[in-house]
XYZ file of C-alpha atoms in Angstrom:
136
model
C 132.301 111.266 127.714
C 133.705 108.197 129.782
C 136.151 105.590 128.393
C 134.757 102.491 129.381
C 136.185 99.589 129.630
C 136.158 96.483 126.755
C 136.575 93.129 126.355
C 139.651 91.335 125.026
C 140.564 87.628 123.345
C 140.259 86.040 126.577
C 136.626 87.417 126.957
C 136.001 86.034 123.804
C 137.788 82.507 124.401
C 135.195 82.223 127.159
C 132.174 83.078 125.602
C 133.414 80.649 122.895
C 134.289 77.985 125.440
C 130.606 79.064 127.179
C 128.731 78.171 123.821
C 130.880 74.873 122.863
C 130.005 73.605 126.400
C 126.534 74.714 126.473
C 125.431 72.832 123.334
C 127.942 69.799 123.697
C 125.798 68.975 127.414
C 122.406 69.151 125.618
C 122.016 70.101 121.583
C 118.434 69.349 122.040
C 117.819 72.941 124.729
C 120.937 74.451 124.030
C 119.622 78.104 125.057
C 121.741 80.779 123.697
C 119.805 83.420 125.596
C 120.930 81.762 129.058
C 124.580 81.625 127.872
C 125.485 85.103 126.289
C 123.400 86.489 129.489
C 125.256 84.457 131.798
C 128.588 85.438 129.497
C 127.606 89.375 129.774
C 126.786 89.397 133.792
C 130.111 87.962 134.065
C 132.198 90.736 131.518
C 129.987 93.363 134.089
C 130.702 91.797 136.953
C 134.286 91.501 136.198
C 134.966 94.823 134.839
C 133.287 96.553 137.401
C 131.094 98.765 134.656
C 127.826 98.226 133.703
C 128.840 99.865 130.201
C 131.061 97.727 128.257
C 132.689 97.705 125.065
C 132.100 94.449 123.746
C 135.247 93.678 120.961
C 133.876 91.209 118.564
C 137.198 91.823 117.250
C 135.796 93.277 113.593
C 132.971 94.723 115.572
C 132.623 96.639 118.372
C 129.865 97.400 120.449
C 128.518 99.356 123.334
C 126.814 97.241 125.978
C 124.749 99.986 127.916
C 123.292 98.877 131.081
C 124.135 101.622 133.137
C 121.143 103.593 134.184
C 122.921 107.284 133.981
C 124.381 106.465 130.432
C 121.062 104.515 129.130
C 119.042 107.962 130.393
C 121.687 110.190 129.101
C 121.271 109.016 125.345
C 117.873 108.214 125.571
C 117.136 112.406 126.759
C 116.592 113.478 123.630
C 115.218 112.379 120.631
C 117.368 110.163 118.398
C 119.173 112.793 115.848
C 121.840 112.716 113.186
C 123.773 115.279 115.447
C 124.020 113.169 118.694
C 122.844 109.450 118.455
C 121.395 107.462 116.592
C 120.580 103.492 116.112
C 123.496 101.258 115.645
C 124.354 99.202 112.511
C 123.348 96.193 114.013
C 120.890 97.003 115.429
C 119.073 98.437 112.094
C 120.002 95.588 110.415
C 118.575 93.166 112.773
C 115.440 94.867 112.782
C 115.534 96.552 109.222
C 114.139 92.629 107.739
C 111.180 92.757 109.835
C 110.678 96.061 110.640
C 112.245 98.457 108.018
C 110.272 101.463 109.464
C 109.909 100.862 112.986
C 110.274 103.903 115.454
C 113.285 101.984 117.249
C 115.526 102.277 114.656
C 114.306 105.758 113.024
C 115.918 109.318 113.451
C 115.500 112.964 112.488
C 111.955 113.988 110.442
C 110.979 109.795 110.127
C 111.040 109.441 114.227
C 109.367 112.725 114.637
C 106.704 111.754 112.283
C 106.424 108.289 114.116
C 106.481 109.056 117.635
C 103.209 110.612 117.760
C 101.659 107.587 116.044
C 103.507 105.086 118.823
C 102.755 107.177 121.453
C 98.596 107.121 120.657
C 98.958 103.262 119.359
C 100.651 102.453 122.994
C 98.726 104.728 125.206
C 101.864 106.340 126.493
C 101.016 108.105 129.764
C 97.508 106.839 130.473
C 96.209 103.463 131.343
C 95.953 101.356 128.130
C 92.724 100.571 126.913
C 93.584 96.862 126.931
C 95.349 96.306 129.652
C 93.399 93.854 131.278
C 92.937 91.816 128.128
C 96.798 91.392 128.019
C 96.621 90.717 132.140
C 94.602 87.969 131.370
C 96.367 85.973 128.616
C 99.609 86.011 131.004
């Protein structure tokens, strides 16, 4: 498996400096989204990876945007023996969604997949496509 490369305290300073400058030029539409995705293009662009260890100093996490790394874990099914759904990610999602497929593993995503799979219409035109077409 690759090494990739991670952020430091700089990286950090400037996503700091990113959100302090953001909200002091307009509280009112501060818009986090547009600043931590402006923050991450820039840690890509300047690391030259599109995976990136992102050192929150007492966490650490694996940006993957990288299309061969992003297909290689999603391959096979999410399992105890290879990998699984990240802390924060099940805790994010564990207070709405305590049993959602996207942060499930082993027996509990086998079980679920089928379910998602008919619910979605995975592989086949949805049956309401067109109603979602025309609310957008």
């Amino acid at each position: 498996m690759n090494t990739y490369p991670s952020t430091n305290v700089l990286d950090l300073l400037r996503l700091l400096g990113n959100l302090a400058s953001g909200f002091i030029r307009n509280p009112g539409g501060f818009d986090l989204e547009k600043v931590l995705g402006g923050w991450i293009g820039d840690v890509i662009k300047r690391y030259g990876s599109k995976n990136v260890i992102l050192n929150f100093l007492l966490k650490k996490v694996l940006l993957v945007s990288g299309r061969d790394l992003s297909d290689h874990i999603l391959q096979d099914p999410p399992d105890s023996q290879g990998y699984i759904e990240g802390n924060l990610k099940k805790d994010g999602m564990s207070f709405l969604a305590p049993n959602a497929l996207t942060i499930s593993h082993d027996q509990q995503w086998q079980r679920l997949r089928p379910y998602n799979e008919g619910v979605l219409g995975t592989g086949c035109q949805h049956q309401y496509q067109q109603a979602f077409l025309d609310q957008s």
